[in-house]
Tab-separated table of C-alpha atoms in Angstrom:
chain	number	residue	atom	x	y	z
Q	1	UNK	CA	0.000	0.000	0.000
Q	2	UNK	CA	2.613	2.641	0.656
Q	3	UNK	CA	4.269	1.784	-2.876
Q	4	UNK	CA	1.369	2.701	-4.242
Q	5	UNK	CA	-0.114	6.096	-2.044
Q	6	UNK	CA	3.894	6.804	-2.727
Q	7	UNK	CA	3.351	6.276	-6.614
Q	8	UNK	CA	0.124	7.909	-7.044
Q	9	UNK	CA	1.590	11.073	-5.651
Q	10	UNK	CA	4.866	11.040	-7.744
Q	11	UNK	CA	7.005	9.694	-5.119
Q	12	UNK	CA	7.137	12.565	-2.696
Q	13	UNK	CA	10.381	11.166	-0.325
Q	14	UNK	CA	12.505	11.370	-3.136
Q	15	UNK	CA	12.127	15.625	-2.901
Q	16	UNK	CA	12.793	15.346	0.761
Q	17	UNK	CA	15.934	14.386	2.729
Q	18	UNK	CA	13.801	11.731	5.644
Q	19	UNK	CA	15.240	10.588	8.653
Q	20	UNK	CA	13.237	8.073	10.752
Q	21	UNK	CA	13.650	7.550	14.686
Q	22	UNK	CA	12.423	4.296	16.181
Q	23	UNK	CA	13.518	2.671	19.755
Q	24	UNK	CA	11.119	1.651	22.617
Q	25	UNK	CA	11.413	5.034	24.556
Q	26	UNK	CA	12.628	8.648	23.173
Q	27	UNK	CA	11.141	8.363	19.750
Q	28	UNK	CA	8.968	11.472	20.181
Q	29	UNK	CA	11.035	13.366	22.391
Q	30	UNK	CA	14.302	12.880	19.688
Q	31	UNK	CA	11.816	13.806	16.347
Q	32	UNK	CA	10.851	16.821	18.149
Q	33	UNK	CA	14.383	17.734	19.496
Q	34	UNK	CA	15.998	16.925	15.889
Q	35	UNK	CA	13.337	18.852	14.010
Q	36	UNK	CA	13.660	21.761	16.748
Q	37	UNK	CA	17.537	21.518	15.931
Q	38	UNK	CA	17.159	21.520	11.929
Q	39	UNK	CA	14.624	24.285	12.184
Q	40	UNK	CA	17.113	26.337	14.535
Q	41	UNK	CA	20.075	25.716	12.098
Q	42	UNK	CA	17.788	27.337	9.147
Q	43	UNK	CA	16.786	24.321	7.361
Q	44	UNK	CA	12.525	23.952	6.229
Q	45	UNK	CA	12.131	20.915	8.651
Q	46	UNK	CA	8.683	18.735	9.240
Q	47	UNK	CA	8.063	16.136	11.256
Q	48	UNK	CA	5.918	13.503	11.885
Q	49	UNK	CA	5.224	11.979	15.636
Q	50	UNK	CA	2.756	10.790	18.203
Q	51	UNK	CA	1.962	14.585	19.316
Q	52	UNK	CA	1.460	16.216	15.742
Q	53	UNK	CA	2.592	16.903	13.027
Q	54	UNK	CA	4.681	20.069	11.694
Q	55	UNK	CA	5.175	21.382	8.176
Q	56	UNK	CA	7.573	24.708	8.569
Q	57	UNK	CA	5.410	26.908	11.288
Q	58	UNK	CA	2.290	25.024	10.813
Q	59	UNK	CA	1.413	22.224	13.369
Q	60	UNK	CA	-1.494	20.236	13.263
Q	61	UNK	CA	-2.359	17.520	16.216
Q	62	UNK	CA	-2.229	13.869	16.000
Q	63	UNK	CA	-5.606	13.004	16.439
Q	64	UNK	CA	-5.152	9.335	14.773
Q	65	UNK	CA	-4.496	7.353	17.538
Q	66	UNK	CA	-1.169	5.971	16.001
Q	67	UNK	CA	2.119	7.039	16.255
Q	68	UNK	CA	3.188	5.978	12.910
Q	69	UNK	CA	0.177	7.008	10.836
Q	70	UNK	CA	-1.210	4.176	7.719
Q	71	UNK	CA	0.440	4.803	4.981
Q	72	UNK	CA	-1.448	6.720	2.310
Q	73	UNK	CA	-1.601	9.648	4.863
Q	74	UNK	CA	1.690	9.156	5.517
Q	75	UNK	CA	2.817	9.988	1.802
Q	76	UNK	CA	-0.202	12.904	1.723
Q	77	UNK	CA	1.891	14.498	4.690
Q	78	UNK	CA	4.870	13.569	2.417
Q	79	UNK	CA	3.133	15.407	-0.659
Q	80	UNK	CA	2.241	18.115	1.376
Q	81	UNK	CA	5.749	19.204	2.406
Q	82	UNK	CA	7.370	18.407	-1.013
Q	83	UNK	CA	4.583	20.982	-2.050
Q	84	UNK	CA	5.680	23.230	1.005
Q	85	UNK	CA	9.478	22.737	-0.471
Q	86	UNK	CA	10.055	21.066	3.278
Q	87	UNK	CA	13.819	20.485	3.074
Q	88	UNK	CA	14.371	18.074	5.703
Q	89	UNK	CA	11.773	15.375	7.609
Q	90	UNK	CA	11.836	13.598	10.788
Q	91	UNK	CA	9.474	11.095	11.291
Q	92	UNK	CA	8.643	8.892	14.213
Q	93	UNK	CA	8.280	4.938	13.703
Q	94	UNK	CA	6.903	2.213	15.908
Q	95	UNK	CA	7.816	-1.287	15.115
Q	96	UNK	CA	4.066	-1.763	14.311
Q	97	UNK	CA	4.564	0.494	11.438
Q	98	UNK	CA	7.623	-1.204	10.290
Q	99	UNK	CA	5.996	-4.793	10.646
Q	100	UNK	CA	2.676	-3.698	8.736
Q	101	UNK	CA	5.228	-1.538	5.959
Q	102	UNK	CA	3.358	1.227	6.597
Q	103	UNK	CA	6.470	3.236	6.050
Q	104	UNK	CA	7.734	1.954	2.639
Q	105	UNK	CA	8.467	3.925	0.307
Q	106	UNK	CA	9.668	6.487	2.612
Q	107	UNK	CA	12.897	6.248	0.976
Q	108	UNK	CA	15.396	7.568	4.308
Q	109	UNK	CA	18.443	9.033	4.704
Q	110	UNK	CA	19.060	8.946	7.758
Q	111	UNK	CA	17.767	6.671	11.163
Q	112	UNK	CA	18.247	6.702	14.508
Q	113	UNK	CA	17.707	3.862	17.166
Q	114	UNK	CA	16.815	5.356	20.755
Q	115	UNK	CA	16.699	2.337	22.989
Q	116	UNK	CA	15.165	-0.941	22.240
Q	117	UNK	CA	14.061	-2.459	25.768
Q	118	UNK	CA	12.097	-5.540	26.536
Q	119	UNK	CA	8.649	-3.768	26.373
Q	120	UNK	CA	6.209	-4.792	23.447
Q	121	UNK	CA	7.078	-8.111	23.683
Q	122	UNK	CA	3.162	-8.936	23.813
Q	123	UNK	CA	2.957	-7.192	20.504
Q	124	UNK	CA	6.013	-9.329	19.161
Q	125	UNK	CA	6.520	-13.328	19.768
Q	126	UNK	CA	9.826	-12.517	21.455
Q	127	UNK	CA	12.739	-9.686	22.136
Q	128	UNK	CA	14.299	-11.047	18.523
Q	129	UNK	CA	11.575	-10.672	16.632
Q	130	UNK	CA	10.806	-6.911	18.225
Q	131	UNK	CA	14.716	-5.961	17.570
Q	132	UNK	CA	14.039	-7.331	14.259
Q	133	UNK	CA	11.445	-5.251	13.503
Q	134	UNK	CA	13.414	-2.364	14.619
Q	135	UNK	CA	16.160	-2.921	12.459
Q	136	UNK	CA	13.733	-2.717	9.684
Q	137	UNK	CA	14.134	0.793	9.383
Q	138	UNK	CA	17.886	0.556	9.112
Q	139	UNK	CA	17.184	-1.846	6.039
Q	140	UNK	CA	14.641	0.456	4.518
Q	141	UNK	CA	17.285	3.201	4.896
Q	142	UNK	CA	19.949	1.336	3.449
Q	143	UNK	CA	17.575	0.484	-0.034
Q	144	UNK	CA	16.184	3.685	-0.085
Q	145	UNK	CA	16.814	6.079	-2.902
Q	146	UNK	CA	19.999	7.432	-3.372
Q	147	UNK	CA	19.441	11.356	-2.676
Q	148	UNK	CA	22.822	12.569	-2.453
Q	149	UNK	CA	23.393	12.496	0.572
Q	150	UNK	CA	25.398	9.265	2.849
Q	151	UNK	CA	22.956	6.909	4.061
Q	152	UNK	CA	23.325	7.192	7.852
Q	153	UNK	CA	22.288	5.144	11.057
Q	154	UNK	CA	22.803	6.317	14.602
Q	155	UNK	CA	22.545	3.146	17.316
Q	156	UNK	CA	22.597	3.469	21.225
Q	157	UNK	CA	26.013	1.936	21.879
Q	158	UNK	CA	24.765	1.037	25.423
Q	159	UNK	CA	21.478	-0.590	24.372
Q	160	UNK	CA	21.688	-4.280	24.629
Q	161	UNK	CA	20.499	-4.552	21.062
Q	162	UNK	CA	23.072	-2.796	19.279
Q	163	UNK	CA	25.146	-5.869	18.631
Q	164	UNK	CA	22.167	-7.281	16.385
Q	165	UNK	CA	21.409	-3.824	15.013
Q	166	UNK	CA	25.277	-2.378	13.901
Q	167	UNK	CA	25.521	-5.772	11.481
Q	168	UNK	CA	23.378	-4.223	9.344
Q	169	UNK	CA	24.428	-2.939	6.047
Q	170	UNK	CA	24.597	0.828	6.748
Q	171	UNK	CA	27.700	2.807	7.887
């Protein structure tokens, strides 16, 4: 489903440099501290999380009930700041959005991996599986579209997972 909402509306991650932040705690607090950052340094930033969601000066509230939004309004937001000529996005993703894809075609450039602790695990069959699903994101960075720009994933080097997570094929 997101190849195609990404299709449909001609591929609207490719016109934006997208960096995703996943991990069991600090997802929202790090999008809204990296977008604050990016916004601060001059650079057209949106940003996708659990609270709202910000294109430029305009913020509109998560009402959706999911962190990681489905994904045809996930590549509408997309759309919306390509249209806005957004520079740079930071979105927030949950391992339930990774598992269910709904952030394919997303096409990152950038990840980061808070902390992956042994919460969730009724959601996933066991702590593999969960820090499996995590390191989705570094995968879907890794095949993304080349942009220009050095694909780039930031791991916790004290989180018990980063052994399984720095093996993937990212620098």
């Amino acid at each position: 489903l997101a190849e195609l909402a990404a299709t449909l509306l001609g591929r609207p991650a490719r016109q934006l440099r997208v960096a995703g932040v996943t991990g069991t705690d600090g997802k929202t607090t790090t999008t809204h501290m990296a977008s604050h950052l990016l916004e601060a340094a001059g650079i057209r930033t949106g940003s996708m999380s659990t609270v709202a969601f910000q294109v430029g000066a305009a913020t509109d509230h998560n009402e959706s009930g999911q962190t990681t939004i489905e994904a045809p309004d996930l590549q509408a937001w997309l759309a919306r700041m390509a249209a806005e000529k957004i520079d740079q996005v930071v979105l927030e993703v949950t391992s339930h959005a990774l598992v269910q894809e709904r952030v394919g075609a997303c096409d990152f450039d950038s990840v980061a991996v808070t902390y992956v602790g042994r919460d969730h695990l009724d959601d996933h069959s066991s702590w593999g599986e969960y820090v499996a699903a995590k390191a989705r994101l570094i995968d879907l960075c890794a095949g993304g579209a080349a942009k220009g720009v050095a694909k780039t994933a930031i791991l916790n080097l004290d989180d018990a997972s980063y052994e399984l997570l720095s093996s993937r094929p990212i620098e």
